[in-house]
Coordinates of C-alpha atoms and ligand atoms in Angstrom, one line a residue:
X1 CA -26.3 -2.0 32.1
X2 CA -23.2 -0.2 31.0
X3 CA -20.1 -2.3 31.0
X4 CA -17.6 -0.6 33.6
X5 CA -14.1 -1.8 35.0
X6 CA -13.7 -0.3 38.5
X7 CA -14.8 3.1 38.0
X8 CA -14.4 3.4 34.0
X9 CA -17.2 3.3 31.1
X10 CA -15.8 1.7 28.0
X11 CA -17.8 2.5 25.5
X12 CA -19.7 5.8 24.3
X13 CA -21.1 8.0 26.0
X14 CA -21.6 12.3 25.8
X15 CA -18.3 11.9 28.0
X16 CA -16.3 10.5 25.3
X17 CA -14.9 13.6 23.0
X18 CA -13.5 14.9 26.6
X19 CA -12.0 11.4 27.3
X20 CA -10.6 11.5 24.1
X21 CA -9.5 15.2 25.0
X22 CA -7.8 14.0 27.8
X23 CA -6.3 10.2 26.5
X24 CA -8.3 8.6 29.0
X25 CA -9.6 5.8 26.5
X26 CA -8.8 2.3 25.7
X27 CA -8.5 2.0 21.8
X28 CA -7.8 -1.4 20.6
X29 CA -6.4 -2.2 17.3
X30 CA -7.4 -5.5 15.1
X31 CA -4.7 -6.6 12.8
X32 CA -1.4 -5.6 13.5
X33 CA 0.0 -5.4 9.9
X34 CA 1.8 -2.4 8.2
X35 CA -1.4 -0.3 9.3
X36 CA -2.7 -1.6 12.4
X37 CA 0.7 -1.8 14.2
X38 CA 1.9 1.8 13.5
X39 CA -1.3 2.6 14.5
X40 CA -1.5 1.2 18.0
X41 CA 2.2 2.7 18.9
X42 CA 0.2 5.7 17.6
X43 CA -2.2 6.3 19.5
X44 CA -0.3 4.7 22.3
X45 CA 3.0 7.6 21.9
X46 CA -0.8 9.8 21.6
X47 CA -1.4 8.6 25.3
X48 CA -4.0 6.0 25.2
X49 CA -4.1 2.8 26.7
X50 CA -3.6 0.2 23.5
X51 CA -4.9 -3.1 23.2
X52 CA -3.1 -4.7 20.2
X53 CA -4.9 -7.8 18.9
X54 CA -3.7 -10.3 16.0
X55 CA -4.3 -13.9 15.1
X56 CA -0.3 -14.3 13.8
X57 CA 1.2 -16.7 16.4
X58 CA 4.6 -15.0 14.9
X59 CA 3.4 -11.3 15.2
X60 CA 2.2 -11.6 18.8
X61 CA 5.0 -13.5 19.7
X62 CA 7.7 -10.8 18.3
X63 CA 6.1 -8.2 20.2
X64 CA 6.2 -9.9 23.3
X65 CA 9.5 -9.4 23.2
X66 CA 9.7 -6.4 21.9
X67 CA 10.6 -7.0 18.2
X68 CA 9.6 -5.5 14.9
X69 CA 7.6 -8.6 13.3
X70 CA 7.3 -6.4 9.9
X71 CA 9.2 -6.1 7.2
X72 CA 9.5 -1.9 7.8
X73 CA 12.9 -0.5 9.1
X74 CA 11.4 2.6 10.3
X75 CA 9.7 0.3 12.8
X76 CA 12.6 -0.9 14.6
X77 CA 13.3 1.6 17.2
X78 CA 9.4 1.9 17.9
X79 CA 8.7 -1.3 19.6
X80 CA 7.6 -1.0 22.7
X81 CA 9.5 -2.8 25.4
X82 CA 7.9 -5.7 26.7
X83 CA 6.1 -4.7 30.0
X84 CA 5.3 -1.3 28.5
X85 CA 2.6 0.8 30.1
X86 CA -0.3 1.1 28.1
X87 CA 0.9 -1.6 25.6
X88 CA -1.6 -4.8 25.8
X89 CA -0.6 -7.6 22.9
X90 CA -3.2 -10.4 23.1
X91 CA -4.5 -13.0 19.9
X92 CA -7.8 -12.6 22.0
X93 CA -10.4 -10.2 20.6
X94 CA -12.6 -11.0 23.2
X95 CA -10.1 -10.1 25.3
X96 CA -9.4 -6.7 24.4
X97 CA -13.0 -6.1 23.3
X98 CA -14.1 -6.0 27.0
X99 CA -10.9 -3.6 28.2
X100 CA -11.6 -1.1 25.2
X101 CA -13.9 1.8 24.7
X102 CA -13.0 1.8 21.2
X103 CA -12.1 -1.3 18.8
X104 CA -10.0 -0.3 15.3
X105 CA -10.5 -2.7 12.7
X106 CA -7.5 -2.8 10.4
X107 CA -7.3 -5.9 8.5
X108 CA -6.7 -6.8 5.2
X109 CA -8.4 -5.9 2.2
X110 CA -7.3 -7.9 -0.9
X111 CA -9.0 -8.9 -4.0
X112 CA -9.0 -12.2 -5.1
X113 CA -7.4 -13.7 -8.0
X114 CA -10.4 -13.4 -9.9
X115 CA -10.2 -9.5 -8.9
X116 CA -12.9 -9.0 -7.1
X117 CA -12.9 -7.7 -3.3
X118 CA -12.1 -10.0 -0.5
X119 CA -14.1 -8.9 2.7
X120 CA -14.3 -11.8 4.5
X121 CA -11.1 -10.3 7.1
X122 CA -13.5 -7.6 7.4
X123 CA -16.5 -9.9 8.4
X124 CA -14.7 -11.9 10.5
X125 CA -13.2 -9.4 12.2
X126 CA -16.5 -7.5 13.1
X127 CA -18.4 -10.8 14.1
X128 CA -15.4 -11.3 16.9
X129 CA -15.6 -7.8 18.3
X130 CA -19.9 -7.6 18.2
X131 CA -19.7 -11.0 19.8
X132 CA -17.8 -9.9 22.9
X133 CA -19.4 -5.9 22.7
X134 CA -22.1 -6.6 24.5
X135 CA -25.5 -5.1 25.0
X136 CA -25.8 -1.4 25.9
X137 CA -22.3 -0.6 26.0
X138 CA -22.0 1.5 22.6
X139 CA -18.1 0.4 22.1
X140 CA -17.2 2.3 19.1
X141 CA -16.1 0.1 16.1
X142 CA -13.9 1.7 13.6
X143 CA -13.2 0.2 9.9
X144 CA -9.9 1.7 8.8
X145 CA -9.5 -0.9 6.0
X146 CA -9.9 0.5 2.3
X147 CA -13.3 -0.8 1.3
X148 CA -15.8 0.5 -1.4
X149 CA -18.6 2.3 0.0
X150 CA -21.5 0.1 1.6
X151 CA -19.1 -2.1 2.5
X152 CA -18.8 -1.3 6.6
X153 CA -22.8 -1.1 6.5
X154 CA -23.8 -4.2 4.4
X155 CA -21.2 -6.6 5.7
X156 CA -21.0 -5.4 9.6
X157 CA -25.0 -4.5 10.7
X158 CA -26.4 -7.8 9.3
X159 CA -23.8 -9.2 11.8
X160 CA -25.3 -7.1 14.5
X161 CA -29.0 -7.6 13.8
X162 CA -28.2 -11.3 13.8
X163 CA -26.7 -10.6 17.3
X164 CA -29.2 -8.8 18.3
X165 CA -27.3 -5.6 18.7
X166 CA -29.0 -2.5 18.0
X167 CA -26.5 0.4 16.1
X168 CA -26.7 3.3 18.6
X169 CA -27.5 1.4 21.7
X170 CA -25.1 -1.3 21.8
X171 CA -22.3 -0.2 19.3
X172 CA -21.3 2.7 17.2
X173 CA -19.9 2.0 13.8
X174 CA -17.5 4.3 12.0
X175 CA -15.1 4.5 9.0
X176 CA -12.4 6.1 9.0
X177 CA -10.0 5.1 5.9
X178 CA -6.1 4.9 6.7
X179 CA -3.8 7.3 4.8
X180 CA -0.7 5.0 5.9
X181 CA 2.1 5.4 3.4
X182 CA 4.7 3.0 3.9
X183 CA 8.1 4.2 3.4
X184 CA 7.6 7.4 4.1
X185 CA 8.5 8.9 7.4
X186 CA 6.8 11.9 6.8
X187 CA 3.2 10.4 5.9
X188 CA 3.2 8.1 8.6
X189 CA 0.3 7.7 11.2
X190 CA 1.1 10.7 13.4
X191 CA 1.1 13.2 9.9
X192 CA -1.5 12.6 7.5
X193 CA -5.3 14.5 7.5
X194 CA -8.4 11.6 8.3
X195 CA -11.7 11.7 7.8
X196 CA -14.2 9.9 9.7
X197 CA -17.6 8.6 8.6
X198 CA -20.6 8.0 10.4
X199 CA -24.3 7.4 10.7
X200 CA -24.4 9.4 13.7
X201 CA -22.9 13.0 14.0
X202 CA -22.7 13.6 17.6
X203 CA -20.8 9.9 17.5
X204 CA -18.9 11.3 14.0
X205 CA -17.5 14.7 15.8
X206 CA -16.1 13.0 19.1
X207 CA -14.0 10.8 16.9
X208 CA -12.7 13.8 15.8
X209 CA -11.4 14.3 18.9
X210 CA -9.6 11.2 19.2
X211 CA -8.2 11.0 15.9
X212 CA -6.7 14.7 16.5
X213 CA -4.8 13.0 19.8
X214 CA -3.1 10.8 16.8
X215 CA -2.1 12.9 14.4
X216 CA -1.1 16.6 13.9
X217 CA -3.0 17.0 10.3
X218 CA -6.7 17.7 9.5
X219 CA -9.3 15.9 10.9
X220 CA -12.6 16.1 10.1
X221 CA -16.0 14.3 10.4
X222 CA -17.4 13.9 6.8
X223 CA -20.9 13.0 7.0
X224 CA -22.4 9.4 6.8
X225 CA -19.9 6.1 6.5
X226 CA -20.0 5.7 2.5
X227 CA -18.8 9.3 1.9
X228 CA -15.7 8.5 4.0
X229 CA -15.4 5.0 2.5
X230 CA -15.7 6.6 -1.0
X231 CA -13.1 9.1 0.0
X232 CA -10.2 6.6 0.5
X233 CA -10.9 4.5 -3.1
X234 CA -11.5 7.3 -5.1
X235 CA -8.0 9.1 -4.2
X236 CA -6.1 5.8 -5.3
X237 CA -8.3 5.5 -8.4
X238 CA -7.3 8.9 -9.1
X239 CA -3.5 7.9 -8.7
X240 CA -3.9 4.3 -10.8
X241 CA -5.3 6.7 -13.5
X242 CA -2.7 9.1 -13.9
X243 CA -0.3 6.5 -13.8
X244 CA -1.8 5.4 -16.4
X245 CA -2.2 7.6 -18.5
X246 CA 1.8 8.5 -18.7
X247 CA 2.2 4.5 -19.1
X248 CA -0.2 5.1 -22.4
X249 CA 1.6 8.4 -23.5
X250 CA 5.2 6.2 -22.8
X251 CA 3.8 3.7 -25.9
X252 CA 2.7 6.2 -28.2
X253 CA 5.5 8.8 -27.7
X254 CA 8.5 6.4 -29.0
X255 CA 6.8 5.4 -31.8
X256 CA 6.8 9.3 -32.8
X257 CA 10.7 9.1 -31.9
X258 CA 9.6 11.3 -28.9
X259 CA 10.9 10.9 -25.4
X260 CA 7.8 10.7 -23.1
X261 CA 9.9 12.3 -20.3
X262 CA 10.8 15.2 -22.4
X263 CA 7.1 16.0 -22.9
X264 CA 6.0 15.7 -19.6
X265 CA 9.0 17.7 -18.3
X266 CA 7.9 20.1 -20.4
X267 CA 4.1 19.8 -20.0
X268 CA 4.9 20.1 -16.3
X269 CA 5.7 23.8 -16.3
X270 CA 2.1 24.5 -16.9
X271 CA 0.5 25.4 -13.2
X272 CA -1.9 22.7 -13.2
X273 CA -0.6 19.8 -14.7
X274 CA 0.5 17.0 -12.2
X275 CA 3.4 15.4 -13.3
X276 CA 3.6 11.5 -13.0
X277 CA 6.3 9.0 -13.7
X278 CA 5.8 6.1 -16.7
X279 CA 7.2 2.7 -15.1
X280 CA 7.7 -0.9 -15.7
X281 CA 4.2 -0.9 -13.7
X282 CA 2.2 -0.5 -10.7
X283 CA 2.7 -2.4 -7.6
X284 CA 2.0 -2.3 -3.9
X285 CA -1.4 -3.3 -2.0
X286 CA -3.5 0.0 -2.8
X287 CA -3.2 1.6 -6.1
X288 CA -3.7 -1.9 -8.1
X289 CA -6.1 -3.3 -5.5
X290 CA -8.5 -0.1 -4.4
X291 CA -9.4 0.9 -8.3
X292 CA -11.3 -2.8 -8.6
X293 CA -13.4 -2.2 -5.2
X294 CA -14.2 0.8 -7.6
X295 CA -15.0 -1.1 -10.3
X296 CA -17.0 -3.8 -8.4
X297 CA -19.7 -1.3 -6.5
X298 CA -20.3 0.6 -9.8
X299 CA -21.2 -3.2 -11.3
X300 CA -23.5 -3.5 -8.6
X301 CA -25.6 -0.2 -9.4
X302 CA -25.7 -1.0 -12.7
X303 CA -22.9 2.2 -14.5
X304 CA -19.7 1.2 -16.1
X305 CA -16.9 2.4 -14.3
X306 CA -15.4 2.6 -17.9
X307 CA -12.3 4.8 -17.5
X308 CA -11.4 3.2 -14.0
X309 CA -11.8 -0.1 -15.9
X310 CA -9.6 1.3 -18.8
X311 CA -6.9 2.8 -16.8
X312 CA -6.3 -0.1 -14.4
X313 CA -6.1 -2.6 -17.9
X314 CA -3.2 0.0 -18.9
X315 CA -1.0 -0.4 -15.6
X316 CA -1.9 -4.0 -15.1
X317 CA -0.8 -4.2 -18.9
X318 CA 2.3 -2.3 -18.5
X319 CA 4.9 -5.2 -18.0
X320 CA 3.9 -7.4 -20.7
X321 CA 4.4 -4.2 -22.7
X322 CA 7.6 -3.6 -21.5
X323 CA 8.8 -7.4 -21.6
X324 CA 8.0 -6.8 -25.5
X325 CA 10.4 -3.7 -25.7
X326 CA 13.3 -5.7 -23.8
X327 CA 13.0 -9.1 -26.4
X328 CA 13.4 -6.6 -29.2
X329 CA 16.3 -4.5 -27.7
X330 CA 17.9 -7.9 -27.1
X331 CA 17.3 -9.2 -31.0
X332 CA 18.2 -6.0 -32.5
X333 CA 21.7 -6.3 -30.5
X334 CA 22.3 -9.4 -32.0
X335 CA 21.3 -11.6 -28.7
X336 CA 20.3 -15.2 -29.8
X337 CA 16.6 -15.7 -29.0
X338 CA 16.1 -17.9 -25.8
X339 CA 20.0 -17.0 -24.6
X340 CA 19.7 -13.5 -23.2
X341 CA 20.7 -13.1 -19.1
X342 CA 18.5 -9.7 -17.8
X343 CA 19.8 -8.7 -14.4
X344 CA 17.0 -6.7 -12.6
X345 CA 18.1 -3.8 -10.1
X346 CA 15.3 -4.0 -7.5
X347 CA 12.2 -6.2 -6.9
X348 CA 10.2 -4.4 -4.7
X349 CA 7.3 -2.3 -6.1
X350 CA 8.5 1.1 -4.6
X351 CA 11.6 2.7 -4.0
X352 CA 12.8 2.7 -0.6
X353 CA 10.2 -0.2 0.8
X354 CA 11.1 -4.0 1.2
X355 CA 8.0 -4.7 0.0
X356 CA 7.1 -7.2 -3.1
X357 CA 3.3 -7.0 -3.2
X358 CA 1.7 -6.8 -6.5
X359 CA 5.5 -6.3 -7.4
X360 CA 5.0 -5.6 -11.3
X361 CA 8.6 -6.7 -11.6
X362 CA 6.8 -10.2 -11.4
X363 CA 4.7 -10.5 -14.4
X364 CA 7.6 -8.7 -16.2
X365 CA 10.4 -11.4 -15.1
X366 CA 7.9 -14.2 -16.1
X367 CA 7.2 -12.9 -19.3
X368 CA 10.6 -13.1 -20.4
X369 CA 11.0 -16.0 -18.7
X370 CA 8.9 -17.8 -21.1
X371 CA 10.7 -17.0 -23.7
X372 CA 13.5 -18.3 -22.8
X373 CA 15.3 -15.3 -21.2
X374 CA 16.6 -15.5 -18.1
X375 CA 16.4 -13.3 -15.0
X376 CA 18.0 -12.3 -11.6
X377 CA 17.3 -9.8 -9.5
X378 CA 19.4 -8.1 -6.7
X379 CA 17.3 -6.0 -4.2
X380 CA 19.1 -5.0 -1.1
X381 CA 15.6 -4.5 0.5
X382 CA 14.4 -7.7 0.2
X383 CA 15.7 -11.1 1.3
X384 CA 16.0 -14.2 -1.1
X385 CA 12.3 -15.7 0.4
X386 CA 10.6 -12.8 -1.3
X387 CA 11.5 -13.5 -5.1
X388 CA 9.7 -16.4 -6.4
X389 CA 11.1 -19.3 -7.8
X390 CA 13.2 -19.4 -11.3
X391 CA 14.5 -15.7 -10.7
X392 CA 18.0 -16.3 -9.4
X393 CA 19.3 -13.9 -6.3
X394 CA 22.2 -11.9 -6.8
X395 CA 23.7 -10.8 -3.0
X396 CA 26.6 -8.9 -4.1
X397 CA 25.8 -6.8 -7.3
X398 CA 29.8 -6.5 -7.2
X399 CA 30.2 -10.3 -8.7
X400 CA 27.8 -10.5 -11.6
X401 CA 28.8 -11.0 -15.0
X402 CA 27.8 -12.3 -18.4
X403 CA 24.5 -10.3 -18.6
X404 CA 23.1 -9.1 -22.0
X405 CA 20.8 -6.6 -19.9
X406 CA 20.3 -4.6 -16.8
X407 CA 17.0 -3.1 -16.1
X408 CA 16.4 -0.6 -13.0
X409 CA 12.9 -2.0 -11.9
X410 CA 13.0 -0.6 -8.5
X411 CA 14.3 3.0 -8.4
X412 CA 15.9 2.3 -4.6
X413 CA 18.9 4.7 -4.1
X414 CA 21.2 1.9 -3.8
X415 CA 19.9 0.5 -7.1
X416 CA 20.5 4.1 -8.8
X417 CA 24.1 4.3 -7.2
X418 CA 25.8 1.4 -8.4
X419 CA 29.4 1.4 -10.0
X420 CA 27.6 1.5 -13.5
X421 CA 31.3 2.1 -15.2
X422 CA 32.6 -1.1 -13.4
X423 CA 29.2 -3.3 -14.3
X424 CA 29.6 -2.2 -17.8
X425 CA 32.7 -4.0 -18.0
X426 CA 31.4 -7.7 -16.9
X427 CA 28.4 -7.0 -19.2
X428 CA 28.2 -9.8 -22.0
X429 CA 26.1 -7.3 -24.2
X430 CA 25.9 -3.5 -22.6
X431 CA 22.0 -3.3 -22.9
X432 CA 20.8 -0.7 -19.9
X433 CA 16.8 -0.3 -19.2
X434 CA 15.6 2.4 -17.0
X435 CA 12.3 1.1 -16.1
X436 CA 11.5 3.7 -13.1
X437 CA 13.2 7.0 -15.6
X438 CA 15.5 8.6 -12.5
X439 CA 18.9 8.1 -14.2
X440 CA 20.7 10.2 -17.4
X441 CA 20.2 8.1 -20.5
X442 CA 22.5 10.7 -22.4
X443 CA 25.4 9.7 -19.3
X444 CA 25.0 6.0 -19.8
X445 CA 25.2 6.3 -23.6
X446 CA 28.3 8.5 -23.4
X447 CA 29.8 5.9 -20.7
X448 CA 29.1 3.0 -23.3
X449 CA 25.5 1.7 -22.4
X450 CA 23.0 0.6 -25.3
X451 CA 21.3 3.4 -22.6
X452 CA 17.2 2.6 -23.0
X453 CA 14.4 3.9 -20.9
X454 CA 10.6 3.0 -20.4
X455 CA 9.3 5.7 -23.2
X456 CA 12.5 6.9 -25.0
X457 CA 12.7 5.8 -28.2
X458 CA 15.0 2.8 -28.5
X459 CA 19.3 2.8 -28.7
X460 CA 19.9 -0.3 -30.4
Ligands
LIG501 N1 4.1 4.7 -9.7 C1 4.4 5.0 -11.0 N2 4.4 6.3 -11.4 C2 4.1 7.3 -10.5 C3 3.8 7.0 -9.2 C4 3.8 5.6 -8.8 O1 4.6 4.1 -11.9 O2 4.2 8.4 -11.0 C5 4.1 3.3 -9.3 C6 5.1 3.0 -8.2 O3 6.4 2.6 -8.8 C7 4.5 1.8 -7.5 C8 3.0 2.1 -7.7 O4 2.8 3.0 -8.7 O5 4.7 0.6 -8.1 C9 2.3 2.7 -6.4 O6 3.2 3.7 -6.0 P1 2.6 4.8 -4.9 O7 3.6 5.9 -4.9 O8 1.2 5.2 -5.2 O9 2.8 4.1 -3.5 P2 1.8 3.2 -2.7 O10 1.3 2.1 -3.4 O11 2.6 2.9 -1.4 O12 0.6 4.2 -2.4 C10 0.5 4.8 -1.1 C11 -0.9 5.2 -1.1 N3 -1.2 5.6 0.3 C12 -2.4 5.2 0.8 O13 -3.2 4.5 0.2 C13 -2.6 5.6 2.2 C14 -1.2 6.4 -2.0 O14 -2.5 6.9 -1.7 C15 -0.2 7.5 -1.8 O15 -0.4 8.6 -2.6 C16 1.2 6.9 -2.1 O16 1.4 5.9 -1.1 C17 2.3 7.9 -2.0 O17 2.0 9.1 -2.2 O18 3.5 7.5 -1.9

């Protein structure tokens, strides 16, 4: 018996693309994080009636009252009041499993520290939503988490089957990988191209039909679950390994007293070479996470995923690299070993994002660290509980003096705009890094700077 509040299925049926048409669905959204909350204001400014689920006591509370409980600026203003039609904020999956035609699953994805996927938010996040499904309702159940593919299959129908749900009567399972970008207004959830997966194509195409209510891009169904799961991992493995390939050309090229920036600026007038930036390292929770889920299905079917493997041990190699570089600027300008005072611009791992995940500033700061060097850091983005212990917080990059080096780690505007003139004159030795390469070495070595760079051969 189809589940039915007053008058209204919730769940699939051949009825659903033209409910989706028309917004007259209840989507739910599991895990209100940086994806799952833009997402249910989504596809609630989209129409839909939203059911917004999370287990964070602090995030449920927050939007209650209508406040941004994440880190993101650009989420401020898109709160919805509390009372808000449409808007239903609950801890109870249960709950919203029951008022929903459609349950989103956006919970996190991380690897472990021994780098190996962590699915159990998926798991547990699909066992609370089958439990409360029900039997013959079909609620559609959407992974949006990056996984590697056979990951929505092998973790969520064993679930069912021990449920004694059957895939196409009771529930329809579908992947459809987010494309969120944070930081960047114009990639948000309402502007970037999906694709959905799914064992079922009639089920596949009417999610089309929703997803197009969200946002104004692409959308298209792309055949079974695994070649949309396979879709998401691949594009950040394709970014991890262009990054690291300019990291690898940004060791070799100084050694041939070549500056790696010149070559690529140059190499970039060629139609079809995609220009990317060497840095300090490569941070955030996809491009250093997604290329080991990668890594970890190819173990499993037995071929080496060599260059993946390769490329990620160049980026995730990258600050120790650099730290080596810094010590020897530091010696060569006559700094005793074990004194030198670095002052980092920016700890966040992207311009423009509070954010310190995977931070690559991190490793780099505790390198030198053990050596003896030590480091502060002065990110306007971030408050004082996001750098960890033994990195001192600067809060006014007005008052610092005595340092022997500055390195832009973060290339936030307000890091790039500083009075480098007036912090030249507190410096104790004027050492300047440019670990993200957005400022004018050839400027900062006229205006007095030792001016170095991530690449460029070294200015003792
Ligand atoms: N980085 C470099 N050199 C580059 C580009 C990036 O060193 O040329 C570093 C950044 O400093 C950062 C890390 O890599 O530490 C990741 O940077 P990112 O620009 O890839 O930003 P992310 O991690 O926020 O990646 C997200 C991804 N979006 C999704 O997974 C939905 C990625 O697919 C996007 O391409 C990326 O945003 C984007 O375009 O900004």
């Amino acid at each position: 018996m189809k589940q039915e509040l007053g008058d209204k299925i919730m769940g699939w049926d051949a009825s659903f693309a033209s409910r989706a048409d028309s917004g007259d669905l209840s989507v739910g959204i599991i895990g209100l994080g940086y994806v799952g909350l833009p997402t249910a204001i989504g596809f609630r400014d989209a129409g839909f009636n939203v059911w917004g689920v999370d287990v964070s006591e602090r995030i449920v509370n927050a939007l209650y009252e209508g406040r941004n409980p994440l880190g993101d600026p650009d989420l401020d203003d898109m709160i919805p009041a509390p009372g808000s039609e449409r808007w239903n904020i609950t801890r109870n999956t249960a709950e919203a499993t029951a008022a929903c035609d459609v349950l989103i699953v956006t919970v996190p994805t991380p690897v472990s520290d021994d780098l190996k996927p962590d699915l159990s938010y998926v798991e547990s996040a699909g066992r609370a939503v089958f439990e409360a499904a029900g039997k013959g309702n079909r609620k559609v159940v959407i992974l949006e988490s990056t996984v590697y593919p056979g990951v929505t299959t092998s973790t969520w129908l064993p679930i069912l089957a021990e449920l004694g749900l059957v895939e196409g009567e009771d529930i329809e399972v579908a992947y459809c990988p987010e494309r969120f970008n944070p930081g960047d207004p114009n990639h948000g959830v309402r502007q970037v191209a999906r694709v959905i997966g799914c064992s079922d194509p009639e089920v596949g195409e009417s999610l089309v039909h929703l997803y197009r209510r969200l946002t104004s891009e692409d959308v298209r169904y792309v055949g079974k679950v695994e070649v949309a799961e396979a879709t998401k991992v691949i594009e950040n493995v394709q970014r991890d390994i262009n990054i690291a390939l300019v990291n690898e050309l940004a060791q070799i090229f100084p050694e041939l007293d070549l500056d790696v920036e010149d070559v690529l600026s140059a190499a970039a007038t060629k139609w079809n070479f995609h220009r990317y930036t060497p840095g300090i390292g490569v941070g955030g929770h996809c491009i250093p996470v997604d290329p080991y889920y990668m890594m970890q299905r190819a173990q499993e079917v037995g071929v080496p995923a060599e260059l993946i493997t390769a490329a990620r041990a160049v980026n995730r190699m990258m600050p120790r690299h650099v730290a080596g570089v810094l010590r020897e600027l530091m010696y060569q300008s006559g700094v005793a070993a074990g004194e030198g005072r670095v002052l980092f611009l920016g700890w966040s791992y992207k311009a423009g994002v509070g954010d310190a995940r995977e931070t690559p500033t991190e490793p780099l700061a505790m390198n030198l660290i053990e050596s003896g060097i030590s480091v502060s850091t002065w990110d306007p983005y971030l408050s004082s509980d996001d750098i960890p212990d033994g990195i001192t917080v600067v809060d006014d990059i007005g008052n610092t003096d005595g340092y022997d080096m500055v390195v832009l780690a973060t290339a936030h505007p307000e890091c790039m705009e500083i009075d480098w003139a007036a912090l030249l004159t507190r410096m104790r030795t004027p050492i300047l890094y440019d670990g993200r390469r957005v400022l004018n070495l050839d400027e900062m070595q006229a205006m007095g700077w030792k001016a170095n760079a991530v690449g460029s051969p070294p200015r003792y």
